[in-house]
Tab-separated table of C-alpha atoms in Angstrom:
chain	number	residue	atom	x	y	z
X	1	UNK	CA	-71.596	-35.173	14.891
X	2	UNK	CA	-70.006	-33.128	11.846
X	3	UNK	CA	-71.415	-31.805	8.867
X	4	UNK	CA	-71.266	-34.358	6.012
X	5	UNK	CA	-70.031	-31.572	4.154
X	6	UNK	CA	-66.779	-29.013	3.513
X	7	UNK	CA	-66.173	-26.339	1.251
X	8	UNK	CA	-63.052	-24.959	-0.179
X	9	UNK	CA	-62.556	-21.512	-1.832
X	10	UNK	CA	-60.171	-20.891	-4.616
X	11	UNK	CA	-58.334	-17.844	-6.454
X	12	UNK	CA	-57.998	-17.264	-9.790
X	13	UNK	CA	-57.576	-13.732	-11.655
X	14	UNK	CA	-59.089	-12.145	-8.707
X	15	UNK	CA	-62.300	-14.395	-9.072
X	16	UNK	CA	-63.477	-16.358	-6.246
X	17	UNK	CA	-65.084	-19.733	-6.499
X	18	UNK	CA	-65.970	-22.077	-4.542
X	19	UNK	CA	-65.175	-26.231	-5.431
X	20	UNK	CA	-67.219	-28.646	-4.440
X	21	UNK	CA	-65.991	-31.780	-2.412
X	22	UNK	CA	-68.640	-34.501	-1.400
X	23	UNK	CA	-69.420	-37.588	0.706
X	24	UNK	CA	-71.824	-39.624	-1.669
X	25	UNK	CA	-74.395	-36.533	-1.350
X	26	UNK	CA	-77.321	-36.801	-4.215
X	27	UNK	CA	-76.421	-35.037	-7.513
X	28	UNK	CA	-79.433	-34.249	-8.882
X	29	UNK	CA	-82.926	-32.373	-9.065
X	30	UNK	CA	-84.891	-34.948	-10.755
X	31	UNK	CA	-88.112	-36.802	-10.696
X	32	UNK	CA	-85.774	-40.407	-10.120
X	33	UNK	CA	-86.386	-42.605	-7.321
X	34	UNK	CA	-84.018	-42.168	-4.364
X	35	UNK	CA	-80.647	-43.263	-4.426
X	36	UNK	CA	-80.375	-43.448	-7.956
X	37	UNK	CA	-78.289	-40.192	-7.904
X	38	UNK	CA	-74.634	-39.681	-9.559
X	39	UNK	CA	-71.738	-39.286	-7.364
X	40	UNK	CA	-69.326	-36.453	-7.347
X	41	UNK	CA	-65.696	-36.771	-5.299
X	42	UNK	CA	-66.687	-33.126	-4.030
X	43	UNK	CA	-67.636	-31.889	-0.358
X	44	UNK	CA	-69.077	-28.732	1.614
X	45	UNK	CA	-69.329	-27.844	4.797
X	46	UNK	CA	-70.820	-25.656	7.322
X	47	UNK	CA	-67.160	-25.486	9.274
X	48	UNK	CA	-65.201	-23.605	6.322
X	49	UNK	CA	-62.841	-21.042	8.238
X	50	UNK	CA	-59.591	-20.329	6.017
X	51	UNK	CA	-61.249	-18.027	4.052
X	52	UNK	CA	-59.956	-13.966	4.618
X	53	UNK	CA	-61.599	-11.551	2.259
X	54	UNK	CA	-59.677	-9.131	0.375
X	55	UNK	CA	-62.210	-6.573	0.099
X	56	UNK	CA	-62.598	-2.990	1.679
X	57	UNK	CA	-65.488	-0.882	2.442
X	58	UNK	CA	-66.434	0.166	-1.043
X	59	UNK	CA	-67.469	3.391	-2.168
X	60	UNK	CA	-71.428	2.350	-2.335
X	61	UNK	CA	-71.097	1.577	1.326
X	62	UNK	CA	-69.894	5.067	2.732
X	63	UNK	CA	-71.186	8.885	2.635
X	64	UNK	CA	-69.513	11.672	1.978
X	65	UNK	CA	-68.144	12.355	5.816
X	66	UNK	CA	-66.962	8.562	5.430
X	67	UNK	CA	-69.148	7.455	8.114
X	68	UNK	CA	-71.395	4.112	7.002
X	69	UNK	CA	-75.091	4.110	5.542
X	70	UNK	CA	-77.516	4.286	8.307
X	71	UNK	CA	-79.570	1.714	6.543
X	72	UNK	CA	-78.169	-1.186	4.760
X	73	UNK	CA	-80.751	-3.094	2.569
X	74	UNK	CA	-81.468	-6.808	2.803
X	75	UNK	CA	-79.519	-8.981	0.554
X	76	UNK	CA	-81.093	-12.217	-1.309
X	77	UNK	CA	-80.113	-14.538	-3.632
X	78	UNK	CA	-82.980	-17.139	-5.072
X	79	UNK	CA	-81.926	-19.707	-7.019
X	80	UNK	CA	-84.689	-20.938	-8.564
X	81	UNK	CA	-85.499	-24.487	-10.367
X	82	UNK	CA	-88.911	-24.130	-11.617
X	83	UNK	CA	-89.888	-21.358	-13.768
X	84	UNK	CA	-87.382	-22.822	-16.528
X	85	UNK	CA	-87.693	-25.854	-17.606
X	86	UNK	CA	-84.204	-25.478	-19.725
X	87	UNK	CA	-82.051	-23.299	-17.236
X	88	UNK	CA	-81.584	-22.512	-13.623
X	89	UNK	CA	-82.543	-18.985	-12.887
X	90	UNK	CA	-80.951	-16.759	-10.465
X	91	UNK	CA	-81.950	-13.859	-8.955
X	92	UNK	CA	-79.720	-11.069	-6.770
X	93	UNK	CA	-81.504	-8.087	-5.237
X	94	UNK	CA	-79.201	-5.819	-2.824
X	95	UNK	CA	-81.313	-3.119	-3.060
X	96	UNK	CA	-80.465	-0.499	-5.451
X	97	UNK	CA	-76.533	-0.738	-4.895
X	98	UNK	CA	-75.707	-3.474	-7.360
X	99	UNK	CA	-74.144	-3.159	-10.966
X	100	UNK	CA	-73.450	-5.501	-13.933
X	101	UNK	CA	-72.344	-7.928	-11.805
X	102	UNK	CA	-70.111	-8.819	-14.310
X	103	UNK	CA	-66.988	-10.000	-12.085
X	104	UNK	CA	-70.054	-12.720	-11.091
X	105	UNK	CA	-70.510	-13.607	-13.863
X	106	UNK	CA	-67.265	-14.313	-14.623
X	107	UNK	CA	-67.080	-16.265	-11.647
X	108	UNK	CA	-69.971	-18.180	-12.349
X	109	UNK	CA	-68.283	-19.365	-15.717
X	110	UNK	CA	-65.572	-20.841	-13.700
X	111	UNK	CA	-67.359	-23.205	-12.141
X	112	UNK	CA	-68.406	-24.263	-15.688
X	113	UNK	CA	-71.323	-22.493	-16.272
X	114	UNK	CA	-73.043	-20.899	-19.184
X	115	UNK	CA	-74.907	-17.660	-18.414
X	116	UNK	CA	-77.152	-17.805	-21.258
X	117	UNK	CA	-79.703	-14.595	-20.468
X	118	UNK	CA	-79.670	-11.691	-18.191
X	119	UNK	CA	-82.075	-9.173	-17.283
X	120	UNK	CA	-82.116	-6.456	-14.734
X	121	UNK	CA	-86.047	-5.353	-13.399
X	122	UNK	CA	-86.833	-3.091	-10.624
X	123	UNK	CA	-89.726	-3.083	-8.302
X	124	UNK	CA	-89.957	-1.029	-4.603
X	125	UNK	CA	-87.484	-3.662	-3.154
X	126	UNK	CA	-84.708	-2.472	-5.671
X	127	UNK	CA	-82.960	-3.793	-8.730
X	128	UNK	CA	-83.232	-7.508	-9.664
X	129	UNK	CA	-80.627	-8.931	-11.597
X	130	UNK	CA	-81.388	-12.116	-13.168
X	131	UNK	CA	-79.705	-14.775	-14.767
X	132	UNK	CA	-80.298	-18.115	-16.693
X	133	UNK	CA	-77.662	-20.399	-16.173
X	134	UNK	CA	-76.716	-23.889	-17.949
X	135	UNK	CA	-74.000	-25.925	-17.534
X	136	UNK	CA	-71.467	-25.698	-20.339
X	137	UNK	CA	-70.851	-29.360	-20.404
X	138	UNK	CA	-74.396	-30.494	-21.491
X	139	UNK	CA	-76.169	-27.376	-22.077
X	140	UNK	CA	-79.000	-28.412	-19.814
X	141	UNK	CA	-79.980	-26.752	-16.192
X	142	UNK	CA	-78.113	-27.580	-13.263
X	143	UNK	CA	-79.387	-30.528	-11.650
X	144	UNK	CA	-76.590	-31.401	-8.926
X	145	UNK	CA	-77.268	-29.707	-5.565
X	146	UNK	CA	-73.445	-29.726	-4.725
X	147	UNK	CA	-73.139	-27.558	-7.945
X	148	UNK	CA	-76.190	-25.336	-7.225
X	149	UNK	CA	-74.858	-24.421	-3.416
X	150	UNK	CA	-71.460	-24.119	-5.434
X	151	UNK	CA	-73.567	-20.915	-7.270
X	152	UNK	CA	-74.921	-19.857	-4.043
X	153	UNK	CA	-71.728	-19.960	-2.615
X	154	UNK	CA	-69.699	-18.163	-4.858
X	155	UNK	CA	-72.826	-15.348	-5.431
X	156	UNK	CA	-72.537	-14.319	-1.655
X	157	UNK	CA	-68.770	-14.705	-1.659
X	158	UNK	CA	-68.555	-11.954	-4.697
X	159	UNK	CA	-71.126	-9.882	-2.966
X	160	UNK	CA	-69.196	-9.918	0.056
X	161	UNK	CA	-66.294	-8.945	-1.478
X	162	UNK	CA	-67.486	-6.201	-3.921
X	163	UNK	CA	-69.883	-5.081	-1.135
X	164	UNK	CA	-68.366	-5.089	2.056
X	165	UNK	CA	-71.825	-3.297	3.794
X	166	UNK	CA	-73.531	-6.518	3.155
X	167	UNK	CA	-71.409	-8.682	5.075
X	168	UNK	CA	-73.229	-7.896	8.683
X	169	UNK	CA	-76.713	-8.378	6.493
X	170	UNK	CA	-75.606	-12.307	5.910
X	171	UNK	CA	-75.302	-15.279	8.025
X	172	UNK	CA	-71.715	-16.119	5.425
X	173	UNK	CA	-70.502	-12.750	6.921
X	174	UNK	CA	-69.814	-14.579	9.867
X	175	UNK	CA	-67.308	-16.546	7.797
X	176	UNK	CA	-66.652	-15.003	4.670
X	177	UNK	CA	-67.225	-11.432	5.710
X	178	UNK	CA	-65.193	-8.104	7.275
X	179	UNK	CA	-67.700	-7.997	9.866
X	180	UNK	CA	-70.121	-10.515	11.330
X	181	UNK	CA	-73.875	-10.503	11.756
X	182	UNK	CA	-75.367	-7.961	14.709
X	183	UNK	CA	-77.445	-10.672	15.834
X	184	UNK	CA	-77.409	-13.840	15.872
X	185	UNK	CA	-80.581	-16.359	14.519
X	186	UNK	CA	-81.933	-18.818	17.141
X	187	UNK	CA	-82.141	-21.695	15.027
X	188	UNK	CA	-84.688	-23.608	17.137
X	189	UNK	CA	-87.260	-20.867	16.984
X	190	UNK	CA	-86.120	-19.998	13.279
X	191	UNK	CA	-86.723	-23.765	11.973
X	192	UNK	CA	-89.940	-24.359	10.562
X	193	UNK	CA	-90.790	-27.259	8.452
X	194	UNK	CA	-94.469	-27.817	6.218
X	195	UNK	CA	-95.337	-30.588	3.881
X	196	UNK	CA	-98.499	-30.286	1.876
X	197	UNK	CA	-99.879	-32.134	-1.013
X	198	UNK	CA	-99.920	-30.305	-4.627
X	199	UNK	CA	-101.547	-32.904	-6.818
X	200	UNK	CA	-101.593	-36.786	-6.663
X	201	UNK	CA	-97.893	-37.047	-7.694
X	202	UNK	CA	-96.132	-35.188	-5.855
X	203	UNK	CA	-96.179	-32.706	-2.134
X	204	UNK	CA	-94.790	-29.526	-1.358
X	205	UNK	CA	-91.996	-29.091	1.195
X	206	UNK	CA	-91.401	-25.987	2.871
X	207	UNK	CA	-88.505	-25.080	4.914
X	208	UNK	CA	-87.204	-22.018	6.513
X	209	UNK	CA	-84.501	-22.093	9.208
X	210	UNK	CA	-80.698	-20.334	9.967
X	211	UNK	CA	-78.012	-20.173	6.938
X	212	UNK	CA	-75.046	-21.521	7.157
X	213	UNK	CA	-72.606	-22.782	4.324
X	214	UNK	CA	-73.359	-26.095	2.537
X	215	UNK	CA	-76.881	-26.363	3.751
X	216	UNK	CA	-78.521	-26.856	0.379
X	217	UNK	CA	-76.862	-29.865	-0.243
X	218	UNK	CA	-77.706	-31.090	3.760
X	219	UNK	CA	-81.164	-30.571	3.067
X	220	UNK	CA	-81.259	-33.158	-0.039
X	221	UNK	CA	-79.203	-35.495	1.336
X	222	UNK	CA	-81.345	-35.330	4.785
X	223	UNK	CA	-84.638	-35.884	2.218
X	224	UNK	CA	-82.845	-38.556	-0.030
X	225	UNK	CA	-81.562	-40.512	3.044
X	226	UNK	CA	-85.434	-41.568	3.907
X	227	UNK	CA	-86.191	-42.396	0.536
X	228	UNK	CA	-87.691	-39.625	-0.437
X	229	UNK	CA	-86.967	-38.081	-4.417
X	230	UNK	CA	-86.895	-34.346	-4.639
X	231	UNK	CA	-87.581	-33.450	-8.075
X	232	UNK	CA	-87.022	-29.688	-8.119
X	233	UNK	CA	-87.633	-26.401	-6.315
X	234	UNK	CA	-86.489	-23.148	-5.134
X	235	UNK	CA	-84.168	-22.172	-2.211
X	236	UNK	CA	-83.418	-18.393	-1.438
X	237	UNK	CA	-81.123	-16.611	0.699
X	238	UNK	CA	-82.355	-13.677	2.212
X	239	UNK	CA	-80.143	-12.000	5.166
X	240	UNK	CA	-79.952	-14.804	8.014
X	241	UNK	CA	-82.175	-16.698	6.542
X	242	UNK	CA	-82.394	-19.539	4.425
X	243	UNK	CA	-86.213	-20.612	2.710
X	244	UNK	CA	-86.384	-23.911	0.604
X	245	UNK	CA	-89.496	-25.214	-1.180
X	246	UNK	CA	-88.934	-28.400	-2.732
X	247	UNK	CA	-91.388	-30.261	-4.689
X	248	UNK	CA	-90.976	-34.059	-3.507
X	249	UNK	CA	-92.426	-37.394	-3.948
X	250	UNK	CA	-92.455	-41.589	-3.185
X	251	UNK	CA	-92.448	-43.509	-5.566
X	252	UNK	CA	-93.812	-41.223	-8.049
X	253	UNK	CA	-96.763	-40.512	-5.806
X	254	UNK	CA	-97.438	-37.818	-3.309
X	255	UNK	CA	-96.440	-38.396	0.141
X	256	UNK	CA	-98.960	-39.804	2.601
X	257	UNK	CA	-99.462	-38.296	5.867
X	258	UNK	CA	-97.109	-40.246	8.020
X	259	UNK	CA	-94.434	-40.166	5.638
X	260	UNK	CA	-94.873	-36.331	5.430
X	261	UNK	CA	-94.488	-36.225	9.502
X	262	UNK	CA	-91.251	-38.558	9.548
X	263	UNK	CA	-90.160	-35.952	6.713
X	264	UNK	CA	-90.895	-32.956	8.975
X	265	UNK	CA	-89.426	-34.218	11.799
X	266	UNK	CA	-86.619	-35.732	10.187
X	267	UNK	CA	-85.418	-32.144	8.832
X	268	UNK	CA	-86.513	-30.522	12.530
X	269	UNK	CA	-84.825	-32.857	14.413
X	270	UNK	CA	-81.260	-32.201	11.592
X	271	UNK	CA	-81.106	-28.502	11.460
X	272	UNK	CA	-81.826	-27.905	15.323
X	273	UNK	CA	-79.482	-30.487	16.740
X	274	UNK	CA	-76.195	-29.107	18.022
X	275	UNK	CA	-73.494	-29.742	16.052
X	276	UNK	CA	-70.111	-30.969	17.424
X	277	UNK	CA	-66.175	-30.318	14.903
X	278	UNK	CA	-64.253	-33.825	14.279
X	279	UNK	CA	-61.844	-32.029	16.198
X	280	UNK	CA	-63.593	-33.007	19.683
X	281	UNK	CA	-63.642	-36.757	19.209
């Protein structure tokens, strides 16, 4: 079966971003019932392959004798919905190697984005560089999943391309990057799915599994399909690894226990199936 989704990566004054194409995929993060989302004529995918990156090994990414860092740190990328009520934040950490992140930036405004705060704070993992992020349209957070993978998207993309070292750190690297993972992630032992209550009106929703391209939106659209209304939550990137917590209800209410099994399994059952490319039909 394919992916219900497809991305495409565009060029523009040597800022990469990534458009959105969709297949009636839920548009926002919002305490509405199901199916009462906007539509978007945008789609992703897990199969995008006509992407070649431009970038070399950068100067961060090589010693002195020109051979490569012995040790290169973890990349992540949170995107988060909850701590702001007004904005999405999002957070890069590459351990101490990153800059301004500027050329980001940039390339966050061209998907139509406002990037109305950043900070920079370090802690013994390295330098976080934060952002709060509103659409430029409404002024508001950014509600549509297809937009928020957009971010995600185009965040690893420029990381890729400004740091090279990262791209065997990354599942995209396999994709996007000069040089592909090391290892590969076996996603049934990777998958793990939780549901717990957190308060009468809502449960919690825990996922952690393999990354691929376009799977933010997969995961909504996999929750939305069985009725279920995700209101908001966090999903971070963090090497070959993707972890989602979503804060979700029915019908206003929290989920009971059977509806939080047919939840977990629905999502096991999605992200360890094989897939199988159009192309073999």
């Amino acid at each position: 079966m394919a992916s219900a989704a497809n991305c495409a990566v565009y060029f523009s004054s040597n800022i990469t971003v990534f458009e959105i194409k969709s297949h009636s995929l839920p548009a926002t993060f919002v305490s509405k019932q199901p199916n009462t989302f906007g539509r978007r004529s945008v789609r992703l995918s897990s199969s995008t392959t006509g992407f070649n990156p431009r970038a070399t090994p950068s100067a961060t990414a090589v010693e002195n004798d020109g051979s490569l860092l012995d040790t290169v740190p973890t990349p992540k990328v949170i995107i988060d919905q909850d701590s702001d009520p007004d904005a999405t934040i999002v957070e890069i950490t590459f351990g101490d190697r990153l800059g301004a992140l500027l050329d980001t930036m940039n390339a966050l405004k061209s998907l139509g984005l406002n990037v109305t705060k950043a900070n920079v704070y370090l802690d013994s993992s390295g330098k976080h560089n934060k952002f709060s992020i509103t659409k430029a349209s409404t002024g508001r957070k950014v509600e549509d999943p297809e937009l928020l993978e957009a971010i995600r998207l185009t965040i690893i993309n420029n990381l890729l391309q400004y740091h090279p070292e990262s791209s065997s750190q990354l599942a995209m690297g396999a994709t996007f990057g000069v040089e592909p993972p090391k290892e590969t992630v076996d996603v049934d032992i990777a998958t793990h799915v939780r549901v717990r209550d957190d308060g009468p009106d809502r449960s919690l929703l825990f996922v952690e599994t393999a990354d691929r391209p376009g799977l933010l939106v997969d995961l909504v659209k996999t929750i939305t399909d069985i009725n279920i209304a995700v209101e908001s939550g966090e999903f971070d990137t963090e090497g070959l690894l993707a972890k989602a917590t979503f804060h979700v209800n029915y019908k206003g209410k929290a989920l009971i226990k059977p509806l939080q099994q047919v939840l977990a399994n629905s999502l096991r059952y999605f992200l360890r199936r094989p897939s199988t490319e159009e192309a073999s039909f």
